[in-house]
Coordinates of C-alpha atoms in Angstrom, one line a residue:
Chain A
X1 CA 101.9 128.6 118.9
X2 CA 102.8 126.0 121.5
X3 CA 100.8 123.2 119.8
X4 CA 102.2 123.7 116.2
X5 CA 105.7 123.6 117.6
X6 CA 105.0 120.4 119.6
X7 CA 103.3 118.9 116.5
X8 CA 106.3 119.8 114.3
X9 CA 108.7 118.2 116.8
X10 CA 106.6 115.1 117.0
X11 CA 106.5 114.9 113.2
X12 CA 110.3 115.3 113.0
X13 CA 110.7 112.6 115.6
X14 CA 108.5 110.3 113.6
X15 CA 110.3 111.0 110.3
X16 CA 113.7 110.4 111.9
X17 CA 112.3 107.2 113.5
X18 CA 111.0 106.0 110.2
X19 CA 114.3 105.9 108.4
X20 CA 115.0 102.3 107.3
X21 CA 118.3 100.6 108.0
X22 CA 120.0 97.8 106.1
X23 CA 122.6 95.5 107.6
X24 CA 124.5 93.3 105.2
X25 CA 126.0 90.1 106.5
X26 CA 128.3 88.2 104.1
X27 CA 131.6 86.5 103.6
X28 CA 134.5 87.7 101.6
X29 CA 137.6 86.0 100.2
X30 CA 140.9 87.4 101.3
X31 CA 143.9 86.2 99.3
X32 CA 146.6 84.0 100.9
X33 CA 149.9 84.8 99.2
X34 CA 153.0 82.7 98.5
X35 CA 156.1 83.6 96.6
X36 CA 156.7 81.5 93.4
X37 CA 159.8 79.8 94.8
X38 CA 158.1 78.5 97.9
X39 CA 155.0 77.6 95.8
X40 CA 157.0 75.4 93.5
X41 CA 159.0 73.7 96.3
X42 CA 156.1 72.9 98.6
X43 CA 154.9 69.6 97.2
X44 CA 155.2 67.0 99.9
X45 CA 153.5 63.8 101.1
X46 CA 152.3 64.1 104.6
X47 CA 150.5 62.0 107.2
X48 CA 146.8 61.6 106.7
X49 CA 144.6 64.4 108.0
X50 CA 140.9 65.2 108.1
X51 CA 139.3 66.4 104.9
X52 CA 138.6 70.1 105.6
X53 CA 137.1 71.4 102.3
X54 CA 135.2 69.6 99.6
X55 CA 136.8 69.2 96.2
X56 CA 136.9 66.7 93.4
X57 CA 136.8 63.0 93.8
X58 CA 138.7 60.5 91.7
X59 CA 139.1 56.8 91.8
X60 CA 141.9 54.6 90.4
X61 CA 142.3 51.0 91.2
X62 CA 141.6 50.6 94.9
X63 CA 142.3 54.2 95.8
X64 CA 140.0 57.1 96.3
X65 CA 141.5 60.5 95.8
X66 CA 139.8 63.6 97.3
X67 CA 141.1 67.0 96.2
X68 CA 141.1 69.5 99.0
X69 CA 140.7 72.5 96.8
X70 CA 143.8 74.7 96.8
X71 CA 145.6 72.6 99.4
X72 CA 146.3 69.1 98.0
X73 CA 145.0 65.6 97.6
X74 CA 143.9 63.1 100.2
X75 CA 144.9 59.5 99.5
X76 CA 142.4 56.9 100.7
X77 CA 142.8 53.2 100.5
X78 CA 139.3 52.1 99.4
X79 CA 140.0 48.4 99.0
X80 CA 137.2 47.9 101.5
X81 CA 134.6 50.6 100.7
X82 CA 132.9 49.8 104.1
X83 CA 136.1 50.9 105.8
X84 CA 138.1 53.4 103.7
X85 CA 141.5 54.2 105.2
X86 CA 143.2 57.6 104.8
X87 CA 146.8 56.8 104.0
X88 CA 148.3 60.3 103.5
X89 CA 147.9 63.8 102.2
X90 CA 149.8 65.1 99.2
X91 CA 150.3 68.8 99.8
X92 CA 150.1 70.8 96.6
X93 CA 149.4 74.5 96.9
X94 CA 146.9 75.8 94.4
X95 CA 145.7 72.3 93.6
X96 CA 142.3 72.0 91.8
X97 CA 142.2 69.2 89.2
X98 CA 143.7 65.7 89.0
X99 CA 143.8 62.9 86.5
X100 CA 145.7 59.7 86.6
X101 CA 147.1 57.7 83.8
X102 CA 149.1 54.6 84.6
X103 CA 151.2 55.4 87.6
X104 CA 151.3 59.2 86.9
X105 CA 149.0 61.7 88.6
X106 CA 148.6 65.0 86.7
X107 CA 147.7 67.8 89.0
X108 CA 146.8 71.4 88.1
X109 CA 148.6 73.7 90.6
X110 CA 147.6 77.2 89.6
X111 CA 149.4 77.8 86.4
X112 CA 151.5 74.7 86.5
X113 CA 150.9 71.1 85.6
X114 CA 152.6 68.9 88.2
X115 CA 153.4 65.2 87.5
X116 CA 153.4 62.9 90.5
X117 CA 154.8 59.4 90.4
X118 CA 152.4 57.0 92.1
X119 CA 154.4 53.8 91.6
X120 CA 154.8 53.7 95.4
X121 CA 151.5 54.9 96.9
X122 CA 153.1 55.2 100.2
X123 CA 155.6 57.7 98.9
X124 CA 154.3 59.7 95.9
X125 CA 156.8 62.2 94.5
X126 CA 156.8 65.0 92.1
X127 CA 159.0 64.2 89.2
X128 CA 158.1 66.8 86.6
X129 CA 156.5 70.2 86.5
X130 CA 155.4 72.0 83.4
X131 CA 155.4 75.6 84.3
X132 CA 152.9 78.2 83.1
X133 CA 150.8 75.7 81.1
X134 CA 147.5 77.2 82.4
X135 CA 146.7 80.9 82.3
X136 CA 145.1 80.7 85.8
X137 CA 147.0 82.8 88.3
X138 CA 144.7 82.5 91.3
X139 CA 143.4 79.7 93.6
X140 CA 139.9 78.3 92.9
X141 CA 137.0 79.7 94.9
X142 CA 134.4 77.2 95.9
X143 CA 131.9 79.8 96.8
X144 CA 130.8 82.8 95.1
X145 CA 131.9 85.4 97.6
X146 CA 133.2 88.9 96.8
X147 CA 137.0 89.1 96.9
X148 CA 139.1 91.7 98.6
X149 CA 141.3 93.2 95.9
X150 CA 144.4 91.1 95.2
X151 CA 147.8 92.7 95.4
X152 CA 149.9 90.8 92.9
X153 CA 153.1 92.3 94.3
X154 CA 152.6 90.1 97.4
X155 CA 153.0 86.9 95.4
X156 CA 150.8 84.2 94.0
X157 CA 147.3 83.7 95.4
X158 CA 147.4 80.1 96.5
X159 CA 144.3 80.0 98.7
X160 CA 141.6 82.2 100.2
X161 CA 140.7 83.0 103.7
X162 CA 137.1 83.7 104.5
X163 CA 136.4 86.9 106.3
X164 CA 133.0 87.5 107.8
X165 CA 131.6 91.0 107.3
X166 CA 128.7 92.9 108.9
X167 CA 128.2 96.4 107.7
X168 CA 125.5 98.9 107.3
X169 CA 124.6 99.5 103.7
X170 CA 122.2 101.8 101.8
X171 CA 120.4 99.2 99.8
X172 CA 119.5 95.5 99.5
X173 CA 122.0 93.4 97.5
X174 CA 119.8 91.4 95.2
X175 CA 122.0 90.4 92.4
X176 CA 125.5 90.9 90.8
X177 CA 127.9 93.7 90.8
X178 CA 129.7 95.4 93.6
X179 CA 128.4 95.6 97.1
X180 CA 129.2 99.1 98.0
X181 CA 132.6 98.4 99.6
X182 CA 135.3 100.3 97.8
X183 CA 138.0 97.6 98.2
X184 CA 136.1 94.8 96.6
X185 CA 136.6 93.2 93.3
X186 CA 133.6 91.7 91.5
X187 CA 133.4 88.0 90.9
X188 CA 135.4 86.8 88.0
X189 CA 133.1 84.0 86.9
X190 CA 135.4 81.1 86.2
X191 CA 135.3 79.5 89.7
X192 CA 133.3 76.4 89.1
X193 CA 134.4 73.5 91.2
X194 CA 137.0 71.9 89.0
X195 CA 137.4 68.1 89.2
X196 CA 139.5 65.3 87.9
X197 CA 139.0 63.5 84.6
X198 CA 135.9 62.0 83.0
X199 CA 134.7 58.6 82.2
X200 CA 136.5 55.2 82.5
X201 CA 138.6 56.2 79.5
X202 CA 141.2 53.9 77.9
X203 CA 143.9 51.8 79.4
X204 CA 144.7 52.4 83.0
X205 CA 143.2 55.8 83.5
X206 CA 141.1 56.6 86.6
X207 CA 137.5 57.8 86.9
X208 CA 136.1 61.0 88.1
X209 CA 132.9 62.7 88.7
X210 CA 131.1 64.9 86.2
X211 CA 132.1 68.3 87.4
X212 CA 135.5 68.4 85.7
X213 CA 137.8 70.6 83.8
X214 CA 140.4 67.8 83.3
X215 CA 139.6 64.9 80.9
X216 CA 141.8 62.0 79.7
X217 CA 140.9 60.6 76.3
X218 CA 143.2 58.4 74.3
X219 CA 146.7 59.7 74.6
X220 CA 145.7 63.2 75.6
X221 CA 144.8 65.0 78.7
X222 CA 142.5 67.9 78.0
X223 CA 142.3 70.8 80.4
X224 CA 140.0 73.8 80.2
X225 CA 141.2 77.1 81.7
X226 CA 140.1 80.7 81.2
X227 CA 138.5 80.3 77.8
X228 CA 141.1 77.9 76.4
X229 CA 141.2 74.1 75.9
X230 CA 144.7 72.9 76.4
X231 CA 145.5 69.4 75.0
X232 CA 148.5 67.7 76.6
X233 CA 150.0 64.7 74.9
X234 CA 150.6 62.1 77.6
X235 CA 151.4 59.2 75.2
X236 CA 154.6 59.0 77.2
X237 CA 153.2 59.6 80.7
X238 CA 156.6 60.6 82.0
X239 CA 157.0 63.4 79.4
X240 CA 153.7 65.2 78.9
X241 CA 153.9 67.7 76.1
X242 CA 151.3 70.5 75.8
X243 CA 149.9 71.1 72.3
X244 CA 148.6 74.4 71.0
X245 CA 145.7 75.8 73.0
X246 CA 142.3 76.2 71.4
X247 CA 140.1 79.1 72.1
X248 CA 136.6 78.0 73.0
X249 CA 133.2 79.4 72.5
X250 CA 131.2 79.9 75.7
X251 CA 132.3 79.5 79.2
X252 CA 133.2 75.8 79.6
X253 CA 132.6 74.3 83.0
X254 CA 132.9 70.6 82.6
X255 CA 134.5 68.1 80.3
X256 CA 133.4 64.5 79.6
X257 CA 135.2 62.3 77.1
X258 CA 133.1 59.6 75.4
X259 CA 134.5 57.6 72.5
X260 CA 136.0 59.9 70.0
X261 CA 134.2 62.9 71.3
X262 CA 134.6 65.4 74.1
X263 CA 131.4 66.7 75.6
X264 CA 131.5 70.0 77.3
X265 CA 129.0 71.7 79.6
X266 CA 129.0 75.4 79.2
X267 CA 126.9 78.2 80.7
X268 CA 124.9 78.3 77.5
X269 CA 124.6 74.7 76.5
X270 CA 126.4 71.5 75.6
X271 CA 129.2 71.4 73.1
X272 CA 130.4 68.3 71.3
X273 CA 134.0 68.3 69.9
X274 CA 135.6 65.6 67.8
X275 CA 138.9 64.0 68.7
X276 CA 139.7 62.4 65.4
X277 CA 142.8 64.6 65.5
X278 CA 143.4 64.5 69.3
X279 CA 145.9 67.4 69.3
X280 CA 143.3 69.7 67.7
X281 CA 139.8 68.9 68.9
X282 CA 137.2 70.3 66.4
X283 CA 133.7 71.5 66.9
X284 CA 130.9 69.2 65.8
X285 CA 127.6 70.3 67.3
X286 CA 125.9 71.8 70.3
X287 CA 122.6 72.0 72.2
X288 CA 121.8 75.4 73.6
X289 CA 119.9 76.4 76.7
X290 CA 119.3 79.4 78.9
X291 CA 122.3 80.6 80.8
X292 CA 123.0 78.1 83.7
X293 CA 125.6 75.7 85.0
X294 CA 125.5 72.3 83.4
X295 CA 127.7 69.2 83.9
X296 CA 127.2 66.4 81.3
X297 CA 127.6 62.6 81.3
X298 CA 127.0 60.2 78.4
X299 CA 125.9 56.6 78.1
X300 CA 125.2 54.9 74.9
X301 CA 123.2 57.2 72.6
X302 CA 122.1 59.7 75.3
X303 CA 123.7 62.6 77.0
X304 CA 122.4 63.6 80.4
X305 CA 122.8 67.2 81.4
X306 CA 121.9 68.9 84.7
X307 CA 121.2 72.6 84.3
X308 CA 121.4 74.7 87.5
X309 CA 120.5 78.3 88.0
X310 CA 121.8 80.2 91.0
X311 CA 124.4 82.9 91.8
X312 CA 126.9 83.2 89.0
X313 CA 125.3 80.4 87.0
X314 CA 122.5 82.9 86.1
X315 CA 119.3 81.8 84.5
X316 CA 116.1 80.5 86.1
X317 CA 116.0 76.8 85.2
X318 CA 116.8 73.7 87.2
X319 CA 116.5 70.7 85.1
X320 CA 117.7 67.3 84.0
X321 CA 117.9 67.3 80.2
X322 CA 118.1 64.1 78.2
X323 CA 119.7 64.6 74.8
X324 CA 119.6 62.0 72.0
X325 CA 123.1 62.0 70.5
X326 CA 122.6 59.0 68.1
X327 CA 123.2 61.5 65.4
X328 CA 126.3 63.3 66.8
X329 CA 126.0 66.0 64.1
X330 CA 122.6 66.9 65.2
X331 CA 121.9 66.1 68.9
X332 CA 118.3 66.5 69.9
X333 CA 116.9 67.5 73.3
X334 CA 114.3 64.9 74.0
X335 CA 113.1 65.4 77.5
X336 CA 113.5 67.7 80.5
X337 CA 112.7 66.9 84.1
X338 CA 112.4 69.5 86.8
X339 CA 115.0 69.5 89.6
X340 CA 115.7 71.6 92.7
X341 CA 119.2 72.8 92.0
X342 CA 121.3 70.0 90.5
X343 CA 125.1 69.9 90.5
X344 CA 127.0 66.8 89.3
X345 CA 125.6 63.5 88.0
X346 CA 126.8 60.1 87.0
X347 CA 125.4 57.1 85.1
X348 CA 126.4 53.4 85.2
X349 CA 124.6 50.8 83.2
X350 CA 121.2 52.5 83.3
X351 CA 121.4 53.7 86.9
X352 CA 121.4 57.5 86.9
X353 CA 122.6 59.5 90.0
X354 CA 121.7 63.2 90.3
X355 CA 123.3 65.4 93.0
X356 CA 120.4 67.7 93.4
X357 CA 122.0 70.1 96.0
X358 CA 119.7 70.8 98.9
X359 CA 117.3 68.2 97.6
X360 CA 119.9 65.5 98.2
X361 CA 121.1 62.6 96.1
X362 CA 118.5 61.1 93.7
X363 CA 118.9 57.8 92.0
X364 CA 116.8 57.0 88.8
X365 CA 116.3 54.0 86.6
X366 CA 117.5 55.2 83.2
X367 CA 117.0 52.0 81.3
X368 CA 114.4 54.0 79.4
X369 CA 116.4 57.2 79.0
X370 CA 113.6 59.4 77.8
X371 CA 111.5 58.5 80.9
X372 CA 114.3 58.4 83.4
X373 CA 113.2 61.5 85.4
X374 CA 109.9 59.7 86.2
X375 CA 111.7 56.5 87.4
X376 CA 113.0 57.6 90.8
X377 CA 114.5 54.6 92.7
X378 CA 115.8 56.3 95.8
X379 CA 116.3 59.7 97.3
X380 CA 118.7 60.7 100.1
X381 CA 117.7 64.1 101.3
X382 CA 120.2 64.4 104.1
X383 CA 123.2 64.7 101.8
X384 CA 123.8 68.0 100.1
X385 CA 125.3 66.2 97.2
X386 CA 127.7 67.9 94.9
X387 CA 129.2 65.2 92.7
X388 CA 129.2 61.4 92.2
X389 CA 131.2 58.6 90.7
X390 CA 129.1 55.5 90.1
X391 CA 131.2 52.5 89.1
X392 CA 131.0 48.8 89.5
X393 CA 127.9 49.0 91.7
X394 CA 129.6 51.4 94.1
X395 CA 128.6 55.1 94.1
X396 CA 131.0 57.5 95.7
X397 CA 129.2 60.8 96.5
X398 CA 130.8 64.0 97.8
X399 CA 128.6 66.4 99.5
X400 CA 129.1 69.6 101.5
X401 CA 129.6 67.7 104.7
X402 CA 131.0 64.3 103.8
X403 CA 132.0 61.6 101.3
X404 CA 129.5 58.7 101.2
X405 CA 129.8 55.3 99.5
X406 CA 126.7 53.4 98.5
X407 CA 126.3 49.8 97.2
X408 CA 123.7 49.8 94.5
X409 CA 124.2 46.2 93.3
X410 CA 120.6 45.7 94.4
X411 CA 118.8 48.7 93.3
X412 CA 115.9 47.8 95.5
X413 CA 118.1 47.9 98.6
X414 CA 120.8 50.5 98.1
X415 CA 122.9 50.5 101.2
X416 CA 125.3 53.1 102.7
X417 CA 128.7 51.5 103.2
X418 CA 130.7 54.2 104.8
X419 CA 131.0 58.0 105.4
X420 CA 134.0 60.2 105.7
X421 CA 133.1 63.6 107.2
X422 CA 134.4 66.9 105.9
X423 CA 135.4 69.2 108.7
X424 CA 134.6 72.7 107.4
Chain B
X1 CA 103.6 79.3 105.5
X2 CA 100.7 80.9 103.7
X3 CA 98.6 77.7 104.2
X4 CA 99.5 77.6 107.9
X5 CA 98.4 81.2 108.4
X6 CA 95.1 80.7 106.6
X7 CA 94.4 77.5 108.4
X8 CA 95.3 79.1 111.8
X9 CA 93.0 81.9 111.0
X10 CA 90.1 79.7 110.0
X11 CA 90.4 77.5 113.1
X12 CA 90.6 80.5 115.4
X13 CA 87.7 82.2 113.8
X14 CA 85.6 79.1 114.1
X15 CA 86.6 78.6 117.7
X16 CA 85.8 82.2 118.5
X17 CA 82.4 82.0 116.8
X18 CA 81.5 79.0 118.9
X19 CA 82.8 80.7 122.0
X20 CA 80.9 83.9 121.2
X21 CA 77.6 82.1 121.1
X22 CA 78.2 80.8 124.6
X23 CA 79.7 83.9 126.2
X24 CA 78.5 87.0 124.3
X25 CA 80.7 90.0 124.6
X26 CA 83.9 88.2 125.6
X27 CA 85.3 87.8 122.2
X28 CA 86.2 90.5 119.9
X29 CA 87.1 91.1 116.3
X30 CA 89.0 94.1 115.0
X31 CA 89.4 94.5 111.2
X32 CA 91.3 97.5 109.9
X33 CA 92.6 98.9 106.6
X34 CA 95.4 101.4 106.7
X35 CA 98.7 102.7 105.6
X36 CA 102.3 102.0 106.6
X37 CA 104.3 105.1 106.1
X38 CA 108.1 105.3 106.0
X39 CA 110.8 104.8 103.5
X40 CA 108.8 101.9 102.4
X41 CA 105.1 102.7 102.3
X42 CA 102.3 100.3 101.8
X43 CA 98.6 99.7 102.3
X44 CA 97.9 97.2 105.0
X45 CA 94.9 95.1 106.1
X46 CA 94.6 93.3 109.4
X47 CA 92.0 91.0 111.0
X48 CA 92.3 90.3 114.7
X49 CA 90.2 87.8 116.6
X50 CA 90.7 87.8 120.4
X51 CA 89.3 87.2 123.8
X52 CA 88.6 89.8 126.5
X53 CA 89.9 88.6 129.8
X54 CA 88.3 91.6 131.5
X55 CA 86.4 94.7 130.3
X56 CA 89.7 96.4 129.8
X57 CA 92.1 93.8 128.7
X58 CA 92.2 91.4 125.8
X59 CA 94.5 89.3 123.6
X60 CA 94.2 87.7 120.3
X61 CA 95.7 86.5 117.1
X62 CA 95.7 88.3 113.8
X63 CA 96.5 87.9 110.2
X64 CA 97.3 90.7 107.8
X65 CA 98.9 91.6 104.5
X66 CA 101.2 94.4 103.4
X67 CA 103.9 95.1 100.8
X68 CA 107.7 95.4 101.2
X69 CA 109.9 96.3 98.2
X70 CA 107.1 95.3 95.8
X71 CA 106.5 91.9 97.3
X72 CA 103.3 91.1 99.1
X73 CA 103.7 89.8 102.6
X74 CA 101.4 87.9 104.9
X75 CA 101.7 88.4 108.6
X76 CA 100.6 86.3 111.5
X77 CA 100.8 88.0 114.9
X78 CA 99.8 88.1 118.5
X79 CA 97.9 91.2 119.7
X80 CA 97.2 92.5 123.2
X81 CA 95.2 95.6 124.1
X82 CA 94.1 97.6 127.0
X83 CA 90.9 99.6 126.6
X84 CA 89.3 102.2 128.8
X85 CA 85.6 101.6 129.3
X86 CA 84.2 105.0 130.0
X87 CA 81.6 105.6 127.4
X88 CA 80.7 104.7 123.8
X89 CA 84.1 106.0 122.8
X90 CA 86.7 103.7 124.1
X91 CA 90.4 104.7 123.8
X92 CA 92.8 101.8 123.7
X93 CA 96.5 100.9 123.4
X94 CA 97.7 97.8 121.6
X95 CA 100.9 95.9 121.1
X96 CA 101.5 93.3 118.4
X97 CA 104.3 91.1 117.3
X98 CA 104.6 88.3 114.8
X99 CA 106.1 87.0 111.6
X100 CA 105.9 88.3 108.1
X101 CA 106.4 86.0 105.1
X102 CA 106.4 86.8 101.4
X103 CA 103.5 85.6 99.4
X104 CA 105.7 84.1 96.8
X105 CA 108.3 81.9 98.4
X106 CA 111.5 82.5 96.5
X107 CA 115.2 82.3 97.3
X108 CA 115.6 86.1 97.7
X109 CA 112.9 87.3 100.0
X110 CA 113.1 85.3 103.2
X111 CA 110.6 87.2 105.4
X112 CA 111.1 87.9 109.1
X113 CA 109.5 89.3 112.2
X114 CA 107.9 92.5 113.3
X115 CA 106.6 94.3 116.3
X116 CA 104.3 97.3 116.7
X117 CA 102.6 99.6 119.2
X118 CA 99.6 101.7 118.6
X119 CA 97.0 103.9 120.3
X120 CA 93.5 104.4 119.1
X121 CA 89.9 104.9 119.8
X122 CA 86.8 102.8 119.1
X123 CA 83.5 104.6 118.9
X124 CA 80.7 102.2 119.5
X125 CA 77.5 102.9 117.6
X126 CA 75.7 100.0 119.3
X127 CA 76.3 97.4 121.9
X128 CA 78.6 95.3 119.8
X129 CA 79.7 97.4 116.8
X130 CA 82.2 100.2 116.8
X131 CA 84.3 102.2 114.3
X132 CA 88.0 102.2 115.1
X133 CA 90.9 104.4 114.2
X134 CA 94.5 104.1 115.5
X135 CA 98.0 105.4 115.0
X136 CA 101.1 103.4 115.8
X137 CA 104.7 102.6 115.1
X138 CA 105.9 99.4 113.6
X139 CA 109.3 98.0 113.0
X140 CA 109.8 95.0 110.7
X141 CA 113.1 93.0 110.5
X142 CA 113.1 91.2 107.1
X143 CA 115.9 89.2 105.5
X144 CA 116.8 89.3 101.8
X145 CA 119.2 86.9 100.2
X146 CA 121.4 87.9 97.3
X147 CA 120.7 85.9 94.2
X148 CA 124.3 86.5 93.0
X149 CA 126.6 86.1 96.0
X150 CA 126.6 83.0 98.2
X151 CA 125.7 83.5 101.9
X152 CA 124.9 87.1 101.4
X153 CA 122.0 88.3 103.6
X154 CA 120.8 91.8 103.9
X155 CA 118.6 92.4 106.9
X156 CA 116.2 95.4 106.4
X157 CA 114.9 97.2 109.4
X158 CA 111.7 98.9 108.1
X159 CA 110.4 101.5 110.5
X160 CA 106.9 102.7 109.7
X161 CA 104.2 104.9 111.0
X162 CA 101.0 102.9 111.1
X163 CA 97.6 104.5 110.4
X164 CA 94.5 102.3 110.6
X165 CA 90.8 102.6 110.2
X166 CA 88.2 99.9 110.6
X167 CA 85.6 98.4 112.9
X168 CA 85.5 96.4 116.1
X169 CA 82.9 93.8 117.0
X170 CA 82.5 92.8 120.6

């Protein structure tokens, strides 16, 4: 009798000792609230400060503007790209997108469109605010973290604090959905890094990278927000007038104006809209792909699309796609080239820049567009590149840890001119 | 990682074979097939090549394979054992510790480390060859990254009873 009892106890001990345990370590967003009155009276130009969080980059004349997502815009005098000088910080709570036409900067600040007079760069001032133009009511999330439930009674969500969590869980969290914590909201999807406007555009508009939900084309500013394309008439930059919003098919992530067309990267493909009636863009054609994130840029008769699969982007492809748009009614996917996990991209006179995430910045010769993916000129692995503006032989690249400027006037000897660190 | 493990194993095997020719009986090989039992159960296969520093004590390096949550893993580990040399049946105790990597490198299964302890007996039918059986306990600490959320790691502590059968060559 003694031995069976001993054996039974040993077996129980073993069984108890063989119970697996799972510890989840992750980060969550906790809302930072502000009451609407304070929110709308907080715009102020302050002394220059370190860039703390990556956001969109935008250039206009000799200035480089770096959006610090949800906080404001850094003004950087880039007259000498080898020695950029931070001149100030424009504090705008809930800031995510910018575009500049003439001496007016348009800034999305949660649901408002804020107009900033830049005629004196040393003293930019808010001169107009179009309230409730955008449906967005929450600050942008740069990362796909779960959110602690928002209590709207506490005010507007103007930013997010990151909270580190370590907890025992009963299963491994592989994919989407809740994570077992009762107070958590699931991810809402529309949190792509939003940038400033698209290509060089007309007149005195600025230039931005490819990851953008703001685009200036002709006399209109186009903004995408929560399923809607919102044209804003800026023919008189001092008095922007929103036109009727247009419901879009698919989840649009980036806008790129080119000629009389607006190219849009969506989670399911590239859309082309016509701007013959700029107040009412109309659908022309599209190219579909598996679900993924995909910025688009255009040069001549080709559109270049990077398709990325990870997290909320879904899918399982990471590619550069080259699309022939010589027949705008019937664009044709010509070539695909495998990438690691590409974000933004840019093209300037046959030089193609791909921000391939962890694989770094890649520069290709795109003089033969359908073979561009095989024509690697240079690769910078140390930059976790997110977006790029190539213009006038100067490539401005924003990565997770800094802003880098490269001179590519000699493609055989591309040189780093300067670096501004991002203090996360 | 897989390549490294295989290369390491080949190099070690070659070295041990050469050494064995010069100093017979000093090197050992223990190859076992078995079961890992727990919330996650799996078949397991190990090959250990080592060196006996004394009649009782030895240490070696091993490679193995097992499954966790449906993914095949390869392990590379260090092994130390203490053996009693009383007769043709030699009881032993062994400790091992090492790394475990998924066969298919993907962004979800990141692998991890493990450690184990076992006791067993080798029954030698000849001077060099013996049949081995052992029972042990193994804990593996493996990381899994969420494919949806950013920076979301779940660390699994897999605790398993380890039953092995195989042969030993001295």
